[in-house]
């Protein structure tokens, strides 16, 4: 009975560890209009802080991969969590939008050092379809973060100012650091390969690179939807920030259900096949959005967003497994490169898309359609 309990606890612990990004982003979403008013800037400038967060997060993973392979998953995680907590706390004292951007960048940078360890720890222990299932299960538990985070954020700003959200993130990081230090067993094998060689091996693997790029493009579309949810529900449909988590959270309830479906389908189908089908569904969801964006109802847009976002259940875990399977000795660096492409490419794509702000949904619809189609073209030529 002891082994299954440890296995379940490991998945929960790694899920919490990898939730640094969704907690840092989604807790913040309901407060975006309030922060814009506080700094007397447009909501667009606050939305850009989300892209800045992604850039910092991706750069942090460049450093996080080698640190993880050199010093281990546990100590690298604790170091990153303490830095994340420090800058979350400093954000409370921001007096201008530029200070907010600056501190958010470094908050995310340390978050990037943290997150590579979760994927690397899975690669240390699991392989092939089993790894894909574990990544999916971690994704299922981790999906509770974006489901709960907006509710936490809405609850906090209902009673306190927006600064309290970053006080919460400080506390969250410190608690996670305690449990990681106390309970995460070290799993890495010391690798004498120098950092340059490690990155060269990972970046020169053409097959793995296709899966990484697919993750990057898919996350770009995913993040556009997340970044624009405040505009869609609070600004456009005039939903109260108190009810925002209900509209936002339904997407992640469906996402969790689809992750369970993915785990079951992996018993019969190859991960690559599931990824391709998911990308096609995203393409069709985007095209339908383009065709119906004028005078669209809130129910219709909820269905489109849920259809699009839920397909990440088949893309994230399976692409992670397909990539990391090729790098048994460089899991930390490989995880870092995945993160750079996922969050860096996601930041670039979302920044470009967000710059075409409109009072209609056409830029959002066109962006996710094009991005998903490009991701499908990349993955279409993937060979096992």
C-alpha positions as semicolon CSV with decimal commas, in nm:
position;residue;x (nm);y (nm);z (nm)
1;X;0,000;0,000;0,000
2;X;0,295;0,231;0,056
3;X;0,409;0,254;-0,307
4;X;0,079;0,384;-0,458
5;X;0,052;0,649;-0,183
6;X;0,404;0,771;-0,261
7;X;0,326;0,768;-0,632
8;X;0,010;0,976;-0,586
9;X;0,187;1,216;-0,351
10;X;0,471;1,259;-0,602
11;X;0,223;1,353;-0,875
12;X;0,052;1,604;-0,644
13;X;0,384;1,754;-0,533
14;X;0,514;1,790;-0,890
15;X;0,178;1,933;-0,997
16;X;0,198;2,201;-0,729
17;X;0,558;2,268;-0,825
18;X;0,466;2,317;-1,189
19;X;0,171;2,542;-1,096
20;X;0,393;2,845;-1,040
21;X;0,301;2,988;-1,381
22;X;-0,079;2,945;-1,368
23;X;-0,089;3,069;-1,010
24;X;0,123;3,372;-1,101
25;X;-0,095;3,452;-1,402
26;X;-0,450;3,346;-1,319
27;X;-0,471;3,479;-0,962
28;X;-0,387;3,814;-1,119
29;X;-0,654;3,815;-1,392
30;X;-0,958;3,945;-1,196
31;X;-0,750;4,238;-1,066
32;X;-0,640;4,366;-1,409
33;X;-0,907;4,642;-1,431
34;X;-0,831;4,751;-1,072
35;X;-0,456;4,765;-1,134
36;X;-0,514;4,970;-1,451
37;X;-0,715;5,220;-1,246
38;X;-0,456;5,222;-0,968
39;X;-0,174;5,316;-1,207
40;X;-0,403;5,529;-1,426
41;X;-0,308;5,338;-1,744
42;X;-0,504;5,152;-2,011
43;X;-0,600;4,790;-1,950
44;X;-0,383;4,700;-2,250
45;X;-0,068;4,800;-2,056
46;X;-0,164;4,570;-1,770
47;X;-0,231;4,287;-2,016
48;X;0,124;4,338;-2,148
49;X;0,256;4,252;-1,803
50;X;0,130;3,899;-1,872
51;X;0,353;3,879;-2,179
52;X;0,643;4,019;-1,975
53;X;0,577;3,746;-1,721
54;X;0,604;3,484;-1,998
55;X;0,931;3,632;-2,126
56;X;1,083;3,624;-1,777
57;X;0,950;3,274;-1,724
58;X;1,108;3,148;-2,047
59;X;1,447;3,311;-1,977
60;X;1,446;3,164;-1,628
61;X;1,416;2,819;-1,779
62;X;1,732;2,875;-1,986
63;X;1,920;2,898;-1,658
64;X;1,696;2,656;-1,471
65;X;1,773;2,358;-1,695
66;X;2,152;2,356;-1,640
67;X;2,107;2,436;-1,269
68;X;1,872;2,141;-1,235
69;X;2,109;1,901;-1,412
70;X;2,405;2,027;-1,209
71;X;2,264;2,069;-0,857
72;X;1,955;1,850;-0,861
73;X;1,580;1,889;-0,883
74;X;1,523;1,962;-0,513
75;X;1,776;2,239;-0,447
76;X;1,707;2,408;-0,781
77;X;1,335;2,414;-0,698
78;X;1,388;2,560;-0,350
79;X;1,623;2,829;-0,486
80;X;1,374;2,932;-0,753
81;X;1,078;2,935;-0,513
82;X;1,258;3,162;-0,267
83;X;1,343;3,409;-0,548
84;X;0,983;3,392;-0,671
85;X;0,857;3,468;-0,320
86;X;1,096;3,762;-0,281
87;X;0,989;3,941;-0,600
88;X;0,621;3,863;-0,542
89;X;0,659;4,049;-0,215
90;X;0,848;4,342;-0,372
91;X;0,571;4,390;-0,632
92;X;0,343;4,503;-0,348
93;X;0,548;4,824;-0,325
94;X;0,536;4,912;-0,697
95;X;0,459;5,280;-0,754
96;X;0,454;5,285;-1,137
97;X;0,355;5,047;-1,415
98;X;0,723;5,020;-1,513
99;X;0,820;4,900;-1,168
100;X;0,541;4,643;-1,188
101;X;0,674;4,519;-1,523
102;X;1,030;4,504;-1,387
103;X;0,943;4,307;-1,072
104;X;0,704;4,077;-1,258
105;X;0,987;3,989;-1,495
106;X;1,212;3,873;-1,211
107;X;0,927;3,702;-1,029
108;X;0,871;3,502;-1,347
109;X;1,245;3,448;-1,399
110;X;1,272;3,259;-1,071
111;X;0,947;3,080;-1,150
112;X;1,115;2,954;-1,468
113;X;1,400;2,810;-1,262
114;X;1,137;2,624;-1,058
115;X;0,920;2,477;-1,329
116;X;1,184;2,285;-1,527
117;X;1,234;2,054;-1,230
118;X;0,885;1,907;-1,240
119;X;0,921;1,782;-1,598
120;X;1,280;1,667;-1,539
121;X;1,175;1,472;-1,229
122;X;0,911;1,290;-1,435
123;X;1,167;1,206;-1,706
124;X;1,402;1,071;-1,438
125;X;1,139;0,818;-1,332
126;X;0,908;0,740;-1,628
127;X;0,937;0,667;-2,001
128;X;0,725;0,643;-2,317
129;X;0,347;0,610;-2,285
130;X;0,382;0,584;-1,908
131;X;0,551;0,924;-1,902
132;X;0,271;1,067;-2,120
133;X;0,013;0,937;-1,871
134;X;0,203;1,084;-1,575
135;X;0,236;1,420;-1,751
136;X;-0,138;1,409;-1,819
137;X;-0,217;1,326;-1,457
138;X;0,008;1,610;-1,343
139;X;-0,175;1,831;-1,591
140;X;-0,506;1,721;-1,441
141;X;-0,404;1,815;-1,087
142;X;-0,226;2,128;-1,206
143;X;-0,541;2,239;-1,388
144;X;-0,694;2,298;-1,048
145;X;-0,459;2,597;-1,019
146;X;-0,611;2,801;-1,305
147;X;-0,953;2,679;-1,191
148;X;-0,905;2,798;-0,832
149;X;-0,664;3,088;-0,890
150;X;-0,915;3,335;-1,043
151;X;-1,158;3,255;-0,761
152;X;-0,883;3,322;-0,509
153;X;-0,793;3,645;-0,687
154;X;-1,157;3,758;-0,706
155;X;-1,205;3,676;-0,336
156;X;-0,895;3,873;-0,240
157;X;-0,980;4,188;-0,438
158;X;-1,338;4,176;-0,307
159;X;-1,204;4,244;0,043
160;X;-0,857;4,392;-0,017
161;X;-0,655;4,595;-0,269
162;X;-0,476;4,424;-0,560
163;X;-0,148;4,419;-0,364
164;X;-0,290;4,144;-0,145
165;X;-0,278;3,907;-0,442
166;X;0,101;3,927;-0,445
167;X;0,112;3,878;-0,069
168;X;-0,078;3,554;-0,133
169;X;0,170;3,450;-0,407
170;X;0,457;3,514;-0,165
171;X;0,298;3,286;0,092
172;X;0,217;3,023;-0,173
173;X;0,581;3,004;-0,291
174;X;0,717;2,973;0,063
175;X;0,477;2,691;0,151
176;X;0,564;2,499;-0,168
177;X;0,936;2,548;-0,098
178;X;0,890;2,395;0,249
179;X;0,718;2,081;0,117
180;X;0,963;2,037;-0,171
181;X;1,260;2,062;0,065
182;X;1,097;1,824;0,310
183;X;0,951;1,558;0,079
184;X;1,088;1,563;-0,279
185;X;1,336;1,279;-0,322
186;X;1,630;1,359;-0,547
187;X;1,619;1,169;-0,878
188;X;1,876;1,323;-1,111
189;X;2,198;1,164;-1,232
190;X;2,492;1,404;-1,236
191;X;2,590;1,485;-1,593
192;X;2,950;1,593;-1,665
193;X;2,857;1,728;-2,006
194;X;2,912;2,103;-2,032
195;X;2,620;2,338;-2,073
196;X;2,699;2,425;-2,436
197;X;2,708;2,058;-2,539
198;X;2,383;1,988;-2,354
199;X;2,199;2,267;-2,534
200;X;2,355;2,166;-2,866
201;X;2,230;1,808;-2,829
202;X;1,878;1,920;-2,744
203;X;1,847;2,192;-3,008
204;X;1,992;1,980;-3,288
205;X;1,736;1,700;-3,244
206;X;1,499;1,780;-3,531
207;X;1,224;1,536;-3,432
208;X;1,206;1,657;-3,073
209;X;1,221;2,018;-3,192
210;X;0,894;1,973;-3,382
211;X;0,715;1,869;-3,065
212;X;0,871;2,165;-2,880
213;X;0,762;2,412;-3,148
214;X;0,411;2,268;-3,143
215;X;0,398;2,330;-2,768
216;X;0,518;2,687;-2,822
217;X;0,260;2,770;-3,087
218;X;-0,021;2,600;-2,897
219;X;0,064;2,780;-2,576
220;X;0,066;3,109;-2,767
221;X;-0,296;3,056;-2,869
222;X;-0,385;2,931;-2,523
223;X;-0,232;3,237;-2,361
224;X;-0,410;3,479;-2,596
225;X;-0,739;3,336;-2,473
226;X;-0,631;3,360;-2,109
227;X;-0,502;3,717;-2,146
228;X;-0,824;3,833;-2,315
229;X;-1,072;3,669;-2,075
230;X;-1,091;3,985;-1,861
231;X;-1,177;4,187;-2,174
232;X;-1,424;3,927;-2,300
233;X;-1,621;3,872;-1,980
234;X;-1,566;4,182;-1,762
235;X;-1,525;4,457;-2,024
236;X;-1,735;4,332;-2,318
237;X;-2,013;4,129;-2,151
238;X;-2,004;4,340;-1,828
239;X;-1,973;4,038;-1,598
240;X;-1,893;4,133;-1,238
241;X;-1,541;4,043;-1,125
242;X;-1,706;3,841;-0,846
243;X;-1,859;3,609;-1,107
244;X;-1,561;3,609;-1,341
245;X;-1,412;3,289;-1,189
246;X;-1,730;3,097;-1,276
247;X;-1,706;3,186;-1,645
248;X;-1,329;3,141;-1,652
249;X;-1,332;2,822;-1,445
250;X;-1,570;2,625;-1,665
251;X;-1,291;2,599;-1,925
252;X;-1,064;2,425;-1,678
253;X;-1,334;2,188;-1,556
254;X;-1,370;2,071;-1,916
255;X;-0,990;2,067;-1,953
256;X;-0,960;1,836;-1,652
257;X;-1,223;1,604;-1,801
258;X;-1,036;1,597;-2,132
259;X;-0,711;1,511;-1,954
260;X;-0,886;1,207;-1,811
261;X;-1,004;1,119;-2,163
262;X;-0,646;1,154;-2,289
263;X;-0,515;0,915;-2,021
264;X;-0,772;0,656;-2,128
265;X;-0,707;0,704;-2,500
266;X;-0,332;0,654;-2,448
267;X;-0,412;0,289;-2,377
268;X;-0,515;0,248;-2,743
269;X;-0,363;0,533;-2,944
270;X;-0,018;0,682;-2,992
271;X;0,043;1,027;-2,835
272;X;0,134;1,177;-3,173
273;X;-0,206;1,085;-3,321
274;X;-0,390;1,246;-3,030
275;X;-0,187;1,566;-3,069
276;X;-0,269;1,597;-3,439
277;X;-0,644;1,547;-3,384
278;X;-0,645;1,803;-3,102
279;X;-0,473;2,061;-3,323
280;X;-0,730;2,010;-3,597
281;X;-1,014;2,067;-3,350
282;X;-0,844;2,390;-3,241
283;X;-0,822;2,502;-3,605
284;X;-1,193;2,438;-3,662
285;X;-1,284;2,614;-3,334
286;X;-1,086;2,919;-3,443
287;X;-1,245;2,926;-3,788
288;X;-1,591;2,902;-3,634
289;X;-1,500;3,195;-3,408
290;X;-1,397;3,403;-3,713
291;X;-1,727;3,326;-3,884
292;X;-1,944;3,411;-3,582
293;X;-1,758;3,689;-3,396
294;X;-2,012;3,958;-3,489
295;X;-2,307;3,971;-3,247
296;X;-2,182;3,656;-3,075
297;X;-2,363;3,548;-2,757
298;X;-2,188;3,477;-2,430
299;X;-2,293;3,111;-2,449
300;X;-2,145;3,068;-2,797
301;X;-1,815;3,227;-2,700
302;X;-1,797;3,008;-2,388
303;X;-1,839;2,699;-2,608
304;X;-1,570;2,816;-2,852
305;X;-1,322;2,900;-2,575
306;X;-1,387;2,573;-2,392
307;X;-1,344;2,374;-2,715
308;X;-1,017;2,547;-2,792
309;X;-0,865;2,539;-2,444
310;X;-0,968;2,180;-2,365
311;X;-0,758;2,049;-2,652
312;X;-0,447;2,143;-2,456
313;X;-0,525;1,828;-2,257
314;X;-0,409;1,625;-2,558
315;X;-0,123;1,856;-2,660
316;X;0,074;1,944;-2,348
317;X;0,137;1,609;-2,178
318;X;0,183;1,415;-2,500
319;X;0,423;1,668;-2,655
320;X;0,624;1,681;-2,332
321;X;0,658;1,302;-2,331
322;X;0,742;1,289;-2,703
323;X;1,018;1,545;-2,649
324;X;1,177;1,427;-2,324
325;X;1,188;1,065;-2,435
326;X;1,490;1,158;-2,650
327;X;1,696;1,306;-2,364
328;X;1,760;1,063;-2,075
329;X;2,083;1,239;-1,972
330;X;1,977;1,600;-2,035
331;X;1,626;1,611;-1,892
332;X;1,680;1,941;-1,710
333;X;1,822;2,122;-2,013
334;X;1,560;1,964;-2,242
335;X;1,284;2,073;-2,005
336;X;1,433;2,423;-2,003
337;X;1,442;2,440;-2,384
338;X;1,081;2,321;-2,396
339;X;0,990;2,595;-2,152
340;X;1,177;2,862;-2,348
341;X;0,998;2,770;-2,667
342;X;0,666;2,720;-2,492
343;X;0,666;3,041;-2,291
344;X;0,903;3,249;-2,507
345;X;0,726;3,173;-2,832
346;X;0,398;3,202;-2,647
347;X;0,498;3,547;-2,520
348;X;0,603;3,670;-2,865
349;X;0,290;3,537;-3,033
350;X;0,055;3,667;-2,765
351;X;0,230;4,008;-2,755
352;X;0,185;4,048;-3,130
353;X;-0,178;3,937;-3,112
354;X;-0,256;4,157;-2,810
355;X;-0,110;4,461;-2,986
356;X;-0,399;4,439;-3,235
357;X;-0,653;4,531;-2,969
358;X;-1,004;4,592;-3,095
359;X;-1,349;4,641;-2,948
360;X;-1,449;4,327;-3,139
361;X;-1,331;3,967;-3,111
362;X;-1,194;3,942;-3,467
363;X;-0,821;3,978;-3,372
364;X;-0,860;3,703;-3,112
365;X;-1,042;3,472;-3,352
366;X;-0,794;3,524;-3,637
367;X;-0,494;3,483;-3,407
368;X;-0,592;3,147;-3,260
369;X;-0,697;3,013;-3,602
370;X;-0,363;3,097;-3,765
371;X;-0,155;2,978;-3,471
372;X;-0,330;2,641;-3,449
373;X;-0,297;2,585;-3,823
374;X;0,078;2,656;-3,810
375;X;0,115;2,417;-3,514
376;X;-0,067;2,146;-3,710
377;X;0,162;2,194;-4,011
378;X;0,468;2,156;-3,786
379;X;0,339;1,841;-3,617
380;X;0,204;1,686;-3,936
381;X;0,557;1,586;-4,041
382;X;0,655;1,443;-3,700
383;X;0,795;1,090;-3,731
384;X;0,835;0,856;-3,435
